[in-house]
Amino acid sequence: MAISFFFFFTCLLQLSLFSAARLHNAALSRPQLTAQLDSISKNDTPTTYFEVTKPTKLPKTKPCSYLVLKHDFAYTYGKPPVLANYTPPPNCPSQNFSKIVLEWTATSKGRQFDRIFGVWLGGVEIFRSCTAEPRPNGIVWTVKKDITRYYSLLMTNQTLAVYLGNIVDSIYTGVYHVKIFVHFYPADKELGFDYGADLIVPISRNLPLNDGLWFEIENSTDVQSKEFKIPQNAYRALLEVYVSFHENDEFWYGNLPNGYITANNRTDMQGNGAFREVIVSVDDVVVGAVWPFTVVYTGGINPLLWRPISGIGSFDLPSYDIEITPLLGKILDGSIHKISFSVTNALNVWYIDANLHLWLDKKSVKTQGKLLEFSNLPLSFSLASNFKGLDGSFVTNARRSISLNGWVKSSYGTITTRSSQDLSYSNKIVMGNEANLQIVDQTIDFNDTVYAKTPSFSGHVLESFKKFQFQLYSDGVEIGDQSYVSISNVSLIFDEKRLKGFKNRTSTSSIQNVQKAQGYMLLKDQSIVSGVGSSQQRYKYDDYSGCYLRNISSSNYTLLYDKVSNSCSKTTEAQW
């Protein structure tokens, strides 16, 4: 992996009091950090935080917009979600919408940790995110998410639920002032519209409760389930899974093998190794897996790295689709069935729920189906450990393949669908400097393919090839007086190529999102006294309609450059 040694040694030269004393701190942990350096800020202007992503392509029509929730999240931890009555836009001249966009806008002032939160509509999760960490002069951030895929849900009266577990006391003073808007864009001829699934069934916990609607996975043997029942005229089924990881598994990709922890008597370190997978089962049969992208939340590793540019996925956590149409023959019987979640090697805690998207045959009361073929090869896993004392290396590799093949008979004819997942994982961790140095190099290849055909046409193909990469260099040195310096270099890469094909038409799209960040912190009594955080990011999206490219960099809350282009020529694609 590429390490900025120039930056590393520059940081060392800036600090003259280093000693060789051991810190006994694992590199990837979350101390109770409070940014004392912000308390001396003389700038009264709120800081705008944001995540770099492509803007949603919108029709030229005027949207019907309205505020669905306004709330101040103060001490909300362990309390019920905030609820609101949701209704579709009543006074919009058209009810045919080609785009529906959720807009989350929030402000805060003071001191606060990053907080995970979720937004549910009728129990269906439509948005999961992490808050930004505020400053004394205030912050503001806005996230706009395309939620058109939830069209059928958005066109009926529902209960909106928002859970943001915040704590406010004499030290952590930041209250999150939140507004949620929904913008409905009537369809125009240029974009047309696709209403998505006819019905979306929530696979989440039921209200009332004093928490989020997600299930909580506490350990490697924990299994959380939800019973469901589907209409008997369904002809397609897709499971959308939301995943986030916290507490002892927030930095799972840097967790160490239990043998190393036991040999060194290091109970302060997180264990179970560095491999995790979310297993999804229907009626206790594994139908899919999620090997998640390594989202770093806004307070993760070094909070100064993510100001004002947030880490990839932190403001709009990705969801993961699993095509289960071949399984419809097993669940079209009008009976109650069960979807379950577990996490291999899990420590506390993982938040997981899902949405079951169903397409219904309006010309039929009952469809029929049959699972023709099911293959779930056992997880291929290997771990090579080589350590002496606190220093050493650990190499983990894993592979998994799952495929389903089945048919559904409907008014559209007999649709045969084959879906498959092929996943591979590699992770190398190096520990040095008496466990104060940690280097992580991880790659996940996460590939999905769906192929459907009927007698009347050759086939419909959906392919997604994803590569998730994470690289970390982290070191710490004690400088006396209960103070130490933490130095971190981080690289996040989200790369996806998608292909859609129907009859003789195909379209392709790709995302290349590369983010690098470097920084150091001087900490005393687990609080940030001073520090530096810089980041550089290159985002490129390309599809049949054009290209969007953004090169951006920041340092210590200040944007150094921000270049946006809708042309991906060799000049604009130059690497930073």
XYZ file of C-alpha atoms in Angstrom:
576
model
C 0.000 0.000 0.000
C 1.130 3.575 -0.617
C 2.095 5.380 2.613
C 2.881 9.071 2.779
C 6.171 8.783 4.667
C 6.954 12.406 3.894
C 3.829 13.418 5.774
C 4.681 11.006 8.598
C 8.181 12.414 9.137
C 6.925 15.981 8.806
C 4.599 15.316 11.724
C 7.486 13.877 13.737
C 9.606 16.974 13.128
C 6.802 19.195 14.388
C 6.924 17.490 17.796
C 10.194 17.396 19.748
C 9.259 15.508 22.907
C 8.892 11.942 21.651
C 9.914 9.074 23.872
C 9.965 5.336 23.267
C 7.466 4.618 26.054
C 4.718 2.155 25.138
C 1.136 3.422 24.833
C -0.579 0.049 25.146
C -3.321 1.325 22.834
C -4.552 -0.568 19.810
C -4.312 1.687 16.769
C -7.935 1.246 15.712
C -9.949 2.212 18.756
C -12.277 5.038 19.658
C -11.095 6.967 22.710
C -13.476 9.474 24.229
C -12.300 12.310 22.022
C -13.441 15.880 22.466
C -12.003 18.483 20.158
C -10.653 21.083 22.577
C -8.946 22.898 19.724
C -12.386 23.972 18.482
C -13.071 25.836 21.711
C -10.676 28.596 20.690
C -12.273 29.131 17.287
C -12.840 32.813 16.541
C -14.859 32.195 13.393
C -18.578 32.787 13.987
C -19.619 31.369 10.605
C -21.073 27.849 10.730
C -19.019 25.242 8.875
C -20.700 23.346 6.038
C -19.967 19.619 5.992
C -20.750 17.376 3.015
C -20.118 14.020 1.373
C -18.867 13.990 -2.212
C -21.271 12.212 -4.551
C -22.950 12.810 -7.868
C -26.025 15.064 -7.991
C -29.287 13.291 -8.773
C -30.429 13.847 -12.351
C -33.758 15.650 -12.090
C -36.525 16.338 -14.600
C -37.146 19.909 -15.688
C -40.521 19.966 -13.972
C -41.181 22.019 -10.851
C -41.180 19.805 -7.752
C -43.943 19.556 -5.192
C -41.996 19.946 -1.947
C -42.999 19.912 1.667
C -41.560 19.631 5.142
C -42.395 16.255 6.698
C -40.525 16.639 9.991
C -38.874 19.358 12.060
C -37.338 18.315 15.358
C -34.539 19.134 17.791
C -32.705 15.969 18.876
C -31.328 16.670 22.354
C -31.250 13.838 24.930
C -32.893 11.160 22.795
C -30.755 8.109 23.582
C -32.867 5.148 24.711
C -36.072 7.013 24.000
C -38.775 6.287 21.407
C -38.201 7.388 17.812
C -39.720 10.699 16.794
C -42.925 10.030 14.863
C -44.854 12.074 12.298
C -47.885 11.454 10.121
C -46.835 11.217 6.484
C -49.216 11.824 3.581
C -48.501 12.027 -0.171
C -48.416 15.547 -1.655
C -52.114 16.527 -1.851
C -51.939 19.582 -4.093
C -49.515 18.491 -6.792
C -50.996 18.842 -10.315
C -49.573 15.444 -11.332
C -49.277 12.215 -9.369
C -46.852 10.659 -11.857
C -43.411 11.370 -10.425
C -40.170 10.409 -12.134
C -37.996 11.435 -9.182
C -38.620 11.658 -5.465
C -35.832 13.094 -3.330
C -35.430 13.053 0.431
C -33.591 16.076 1.822
C -32.093 15.945 5.306
C -30.792 19.258 6.654
C -29.356 19.639 10.140
C -27.460 22.172 12.218
C -25.667 21.884 15.534
C -23.418 23.953 17.776
C -21.195 22.979 20.671
C -19.515 19.634 21.323
C -20.895 16.222 20.393
C -19.968 12.760 19.167
C -21.061 11.398 15.815
C -24.416 9.621 16.122
C -25.914 6.984 13.843
C -29.536 7.531 12.817
C -32.214 6.055 10.601
C -35.417 7.177 8.868
C -38.277 4.707 8.401
C -41.568 5.059 6.550
C -44.173 2.507 7.535
C -41.352 0.438 9.058
C -39.376 0.525 5.781
C -35.932 2.066 6.212
C -35.353 4.689 3.537
C -32.248 6.447 4.871
C -29.396 5.632 7.264
C -26.681 8.119 8.095
C -24.190 9.464 10.599
C -24.297 12.940 12.068
C -21.458 15.408 11.646
C -19.551 16.448 14.756
C -20.323 20.081 15.641
C -18.085 23.036 16.460
C -18.643 25.917 18.907
C -19.368 28.227 15.966
C -21.877 25.738 14.533
C -22.127 23.389 11.583
C -24.677 22.618 8.913
C -24.957 19.675 6.553
C -27.457 18.577 3.940
C -27.948 15.160 2.363
C -30.159 14.621 -0.688
C -31.078 11.014 -1.471
C -33.003 9.641 -4.435
C -35.828 7.598 -2.855
C -37.822 6.990 -6.036
C -37.524 3.216 -5.551
C -39.937 3.580 -2.600
C -42.600 5.126 -4.842
C -45.460 2.763 -3.921
C -44.818 3.393 -0.242
C -44.566 7.157 -0.659
C -47.956 7.333 -2.362
C -49.881 6.095 0.710
C -50.427 7.457 4.220
C -47.696 6.194 6.547
C -45.983 6.781 9.883
C -42.570 8.402 9.586
C -40.109 7.361 12.322
C -36.683 8.894 12.970
C -34.303 7.594 15.603
C -31.179 9.586 16.481
C -29.811 8.511 19.855
C -28.128 11.673 21.135
C -26.842 12.532 24.618
C -26.700 16.097 25.928
C -25.067 16.960 29.256
C -22.625 19.480 30.713
C -19.813 18.282 28.408
C -21.603 17.148 25.250
C -23.779 20.125 24.424
C -24.558 19.645 20.749
C -28.265 19.463 19.907
C -29.125 18.393 16.349
C -31.744 20.670 14.788
C -33.230 18.643 11.936
C -35.554 19.290 9.013
C -36.667 16.590 6.578
C -38.167 17.549 3.227
C -39.495 15.379 0.403
C -39.394 16.738 -3.160
C -41.721 15.159 -5.757
C -40.774 15.823 -9.390
C -43.589 15.223 -11.911
C -42.487 13.080 -14.844
C -41.459 14.606 -18.130
C -40.938 12.937 -21.486
C -37.180 13.212 -21.253
C -36.745 11.042 -18.161
C -39.965 9.048 -18.077
C -40.612 7.152 -14.886
C -40.233 3.775 -13.245
C -42.411 3.202 -10.221
C -40.305 0.336 -8.886
C -41.843 -2.354 -6.701
C -45.612 -2.538 -6.201
C -45.269 -3.401 -2.516
C -42.458 -3.013 0.025
C -42.634 -5.163 3.148
C -40.588 -3.964 6.157
C -38.228 -6.514 7.698
C -37.574 -4.449 10.813
C -38.647 -4.206 14.424
C -42.152 -3.023 15.176
C -43.102 0.142 17.003
C -43.375 1.051 19.830
C -39.806 0.744 21.106
C -37.118 2.867 22.725
C -34.517 2.558 19.981
C -34.139 2.371 16.213
C -36.236 -0.072 14.213
C -33.096 -1.977 13.196
C -32.234 -5.371 14.681
C -29.153 -5.488 16.913
C -26.641 -8.312 16.420
C -24.560 -8.626 19.599
C -22.225 -11.563 18.876
C -21.326 -14.310 16.421
C -24.144 -16.639 17.559
C -26.881 -13.995 17.666
C -29.651 -14.455 15.086
C -32.430 -11.881 14.647
C -35.561 -12.738 12.663
C -38.804 -11.275 11.380
C -41.862 -13.153 10.166
C -43.534 -11.998 6.951
C -46.230 -12.964 4.483
C -46.445 -11.942 0.830
C -49.329 -11.649 -1.664
C -49.717 -14.778 -3.756
C -49.510 -12.918 -7.072
C -45.879 -11.787 -6.732
C -43.585 -12.442 -9.699
C -40.379 -10.724 -8.531
C -38.772 -10.306 -5.091
C -35.701 -8.331 -4.071
C -34.328 -7.890 -0.572
C -32.641 -4.571 0.230
C -30.409 -4.813 3.322
C -29.198 -1.923 5.499
C -26.049 -2.564 7.569
C -23.949 -0.538 10.001
C -21.324 -1.553 12.596
C -20.562 0.025 15.958
C -18.873 -0.185 19.365
C -16.427 -3.136 19.480
C -16.918 -3.822 15.769
C -16.839 -0.244 14.469
C -13.312 -0.949 13.186
C -13.827 -4.670 12.501
C -11.400 -4.561 9.571
C -8.574 -3.932 12.063
C -9.662 -6.410 14.741
C -7.008 -8.933 15.739
C -7.154 -12.734 16.141
C -8.108 -13.995 19.575
C -4.871 -16.012 19.784
C -2.814 -12.813 19.584
C -4.933 -11.087 22.221
C -4.757 -14.035 24.594
C -0.998 -14.525 24.157
C -0.371 -10.869 24.982
C -3.062 -10.574 27.675
C -4.539 -7.585 25.835
C -8.174 -7.554 26.904
C -8.384 -3.894 25.843
C -8.190 -4.941 22.173
C -11.112 -5.997 19.980
C -10.873 -9.566 18.730
C -12.484 -12.240 16.541
C -10.171 -11.285 13.678
C -10.787 -8.936 10.781
C -13.374 -10.818 8.707
C -17.119 -10.110 8.904
C -20.061 -11.103 6.749
C -23.768 -10.498 7.154
C -25.702 -13.701 6.440
C -29.310 -13.435 5.205
C -31.567 -16.485 5.477
C -35.141 -17.276 4.477
C -36.742 -20.033 6.561
C -33.251 -20.857 7.872
C -31.801 -21.328 4.374
C -28.954 -18.961 3.446
C -29.987 -16.919 0.389
C -27.401 -14.148 0.357
C -24.497 -12.417 2.058
C -23.352 -8.822 2.512
C -19.634 -8.051 2.800
C -19.969 -4.369 3.661
C -18.040 -1.335 2.544
C -15.721 0.026 5.240
C -17.613 3.198 6.127
C -15.646 5.428 8.512
C -17.981 7.615 10.549
C -17.302 11.308 11.101
C -15.568 10.683 14.451
C -13.641 7.621 13.279
C -9.845 7.058 13.379
C -9.059 10.783 13.455
C -12.110 13.103 13.492
C -10.069 15.913 11.930
C -9.789 13.945 8.674
C -13.507 14.338 7.898
C -13.945 18.102 8.251
C -15.542 19.432 6.109
C -15.441 16.507 3.592
C -17.064 13.476 5.166
C -15.883 9.908 4.540
C -17.343 7.867 1.667
C -20.771 6.543 2.638
C -20.873 8.215 6.062
C -23.713 10.650 5.269
C -25.622 8.143 3.093
C -24.783 4.607 4.136
C -25.116 2.143 1.250
C -27.787 -0.543 1.176
C -27.235 -3.909 -0.533
C -29.655 -5.703 -2.889
C -30.143 -9.478 -2.916
C -32.335 -10.912 -5.694
C -34.516 -13.711 -4.260
C -37.010 -14.108 -7.136
C -35.919 -17.747 -7.707
C -37.092 -18.467 -4.164
C -40.669 -17.272 -4.750
C -41.886 -20.826 -5.296
C -41.104 -21.476 -1.618
C -42.965 -18.469 -0.199
C -46.007 -18.026 -2.499
C -48.125 -20.442 -0.445
C -49.949 -17.790 1.603
C -48.190 -18.959 4.787
C -45.993 -17.046 7.212
C -42.257 -17.228 6.538
C -39.127 -15.891 8.228
C -36.136 -13.752 7.265
C -33.109 -13.924 9.575
C -29.835 -12.039 9.985
C -26.532 -13.055 11.561
C -22.959 -11.766 11.376
C -19.954 -14.077 11.158
C -17.406 -13.359 13.943
C -19.509 -10.432 15.211
C -18.818 -8.419 18.322
C -21.340 -5.940 19.631
C -22.961 -4.305 17.846
C -24.370 -4.457 14.290
C -27.586 -2.678 13.229
C -29.356 -4.569 10.433
C -32.776 -4.518 8.830
C -34.167 -4.980 5.333
C -36.922 -4.077 2.895
C -38.615 -6.766 0.794
C -39.480 -5.239 -2.611
C -42.254 -7.146 -4.406
C -43.580 -6.820 -7.960
C -47.205 -8.005 -8.284
C -49.051 -9.450 -11.272
C -52.160 -7.267 -11.488
C -53.755 -9.635 -14.017
C -53.472 -12.648 -11.773
C -54.693 -13.574 -8.293
C -52.072 -16.256 -7.831
C -48.737 -16.955 -9.472
C -46.825 -20.204 -9.260
C -43.152 -20.866 -8.869
C -40.481 -23.436 -8.257
C -36.893 -23.337 -7.019
C -34.929 -25.367 -9.574
C -31.431 -25.092 -8.217
C -29.745 -23.791 -5.062
C -26.014 -23.627 -4.404
C -24.339 -22.277 -1.292
C -20.747 -23.399 -1.180
C -19.208 -23.385 2.316
C -17.245 -20.276 3.218
C -13.614 -20.634 2.190
C -11.523 -19.057 4.940
C -7.850 -18.923 5.878
C -5.835 -17.059 8.506
C -2.033 -16.928 8.686
C -0.677 -15.410 11.920
C 2.988 -14.637 12.534
C 3.726 -12.632 15.661
C 6.239 -12.367 18.468
C 5.027 -10.468 21.445
C 2.978 -7.463 20.361
C 4.463 -7.187 16.862
C 3.598 -9.347 13.897
C 1.465 -9.822 10.799
C -1.895 -11.436 10.036
C -3.185 -12.394 6.599
C -6.857 -13.321 6.138
C -8.501 -14.558 2.946
C -12.089 -15.647 2.300
C -14.395 -16.551 -0.579
C -18.097 -17.304 -0.880
C -20.453 -18.145 -3.755
C -24.262 -18.349 -3.624
C -26.606 -18.983 -6.554
C -30.356 -19.482 -6.974
C -32.289 -20.612 -10.042
C -36.066 -20.832 -10.328
C -39.159 -19.998 -12.346
C -42.394 -18.083 -11.772
C -45.493 -18.549 -13.943
C -47.530 -15.338 -14.347
C -49.605 -13.468 -16.927
C -46.274 -12.357 -18.427
C -45.433 -15.989 -19.127
C -43.009 -18.254 -17.302
C -40.102 -16.173 -16.056
C -36.918 -18.074 -15.271
C -34.502 -16.188 -13.036
C -30.974 -17.018 -11.993
C -29.210 -14.895 -9.388
C -25.697 -15.308 -8.051
C -23.240 -13.711 -5.659
C -19.488 -14.172 -5.842
C -17.444 -12.604 -3.068
C -13.752 -12.559 -2.246
C -11.875 -10.946 0.632
C -8.259 -10.287 1.510
C -6.932 -8.478 4.574
C -3.392 -7.973 5.836
C -2.634 -6.392 9.196
C 0.844 -5.482 10.417
C 1.405 -4.600 14.064
C 4.598 -2.838 15.163
C 6.033 -0.398 17.690
C 4.746 -2.531 20.558
C 1.197 -2.547 19.078
C 1.062 1.234 18.650
C 1.694 0.932 14.906
C -0.992 -0.686 12.783
C -1.092 -1.069 9.012
C -4.236 -2.458 7.366
C -4.645 -3.325 3.679
C -8.038 -4.794 2.759
C -9.860 -5.543 -0.517
C -13.381 -6.902 -1.012
C -14.725 -7.966 -4.416
C -18.520 -8.133 -4.258
C -20.161 -9.251 -7.515
C -23.859 -9.837 -8.235
C -25.531 -11.163 -11.384
C -29.244 -11.528 -12.184
C -30.435 -13.121 -15.432
C -34.159 -13.426 -16.245
C -35.845 -14.719 -19.396
C -39.269 -15.654 -20.747
C -40.216 -17.539 -23.894
C -40.951 -14.218 -25.635
C -37.567 -12.542 -25.147
C -33.983 -13.632 -24.763
C -33.278 -12.176 -21.366
C -32.906 -9.349 -18.894
C -29.448 -9.013 -17.330
C -28.355 -7.037 -14.282
C -24.692 -7.189 -13.313
C -22.846 -5.342 -10.562
C -19.102 -5.621 -9.999
C -17.999 -3.856 -6.820
C -14.553 -3.441 -5.313
C -14.157 -2.018 -1.799
C -10.643 -1.102 -0.689
C -9.427 0.192 2.652
C -5.872 1.099 3.613
C -4.645 2.477 6.924
C -1.352 3.529 8.447
C -1.692 4.495 12.111
C 1.018 5.087 14.697
C 1.198 6.646 18.131
C 4.018 7.861 20.353
C 3.864 8.941 23.988
C 5.371 12.359 24.767
C 4.892 12.479 28.537
C 2.447 14.297 30.820
C -0.301 11.795 29.846
C -0.062 13.027 26.262
C 0.633 11.272 23.002
C 0.591 11.881 19.278
C -1.529 9.785 16.899
C -0.667 9.797 13.195
C -3.026 8.351 10.573
C -3.087 7.912 6.801
C -6.338 6.495 5.391
C -7.411 5.476 1.894
C -11.014 4.573 0.989
C -11.979 3.313 -2.479
C -15.495 2.499 -3.699
C -15.482 1.166 -7.255
C -18.559 -0.218 -9.020
C -19.406 -1.140 -12.599
C -23.008 -1.948 -13.520
C -24.556 -3.408 -16.667
C -28.238 -3.584 -17.575
C -29.466 -5.455 -20.628
C -32.957 -5.979 -22.027
C -33.538 -7.665 -25.393
C -30.996 -5.998 -27.684
C -30.420 -2.907 -25.529
C -27.697 -2.574 -22.944
C -26.495 0.257 -20.758
C -23.478 0.531 -18.501
C -22.509 2.813 -15.650
C -19.559 3.103 -13.331
C -18.543 4.834 -10.109
C -14.936 5.402 -9.100
C -14.710 7.116 -5.733
C -11.232 7.463 -4.213
C -10.577 9.312 -0.968
C -7.258 9.767 0.819
C -6.780 11.478 4.152
C -3.780 12.274 6.348
C -3.585 13.791 9.794
C -2.218 13.779 13.304
C -3.625 14.541 16.726
C -1.964 15.627 19.944
C -4.068 14.085 22.690
C -4.090 14.593 26.442
C -6.430 12.691 28.759
C -8.164 11.267 25.660
C -9.001 14.754 24.336
C -7.696 16.391 21.155
C -5.485 19.343 22.087
C -4.308 20.149 18.562
C -4.030 18.498 15.212
C -4.147 18.593 11.430
C -6.467 16.860 9.007
C -6.262 16.897 5.216
C -8.073 14.962 2.499
C -8.131 14.584 -1.264
C -10.948 12.973 -3.211
C -11.687 12.086 -6.806
C -15.239 11.080 -7.714
C -16.154 9.925 -11.207
C -19.554 8.725 -12.425
C -20.048 7.649 -16.027
C -23.133 6.293 -17.822
C -24.937 6.417 -21.157
C -26.083 10.008 -20.582
C -22.707 11.521 -19.761
C -20.029 11.888 -17.155
C -19.632 13.670 -13.822
C -16.188 14.289 -12.364
C -15.197 16.062 -9.168
C -11.698 16.628 -7.774
C -11.608 18.187 -4.327
C -9.219 18.682 -1.421
C -9.396 20.189 2.054
C -7.180 20.903 5.044
C -8.271 21.977 8.519
C -11.857 22.874 7.551
C -10.728 24.810 4.465
C -11.278 23.745 0.838
C -8.017 23.946 -1.098
C -9.623 23.290 -4.470
C -12.914 21.996 -5.851
C -13.063 21.223 -9.563
C -16.265 19.885 -11.153
C -16.606 18.761 -14.752
C -19.254 17.083 -16.870
C -16.630 15.962 -19.358
C -14.283 13.075 -18.666
C -11.522 13.932 -21.094
C -7.962 12.922 -20.367
C -7.259 16.446 -19.151
C -10.046 16.529 -16.580
C -9.255 12.975 -15.469
C -5.709 13.854 -14.435
C -4.839 12.270 -11.091
C -4.279 14.492 -8.084
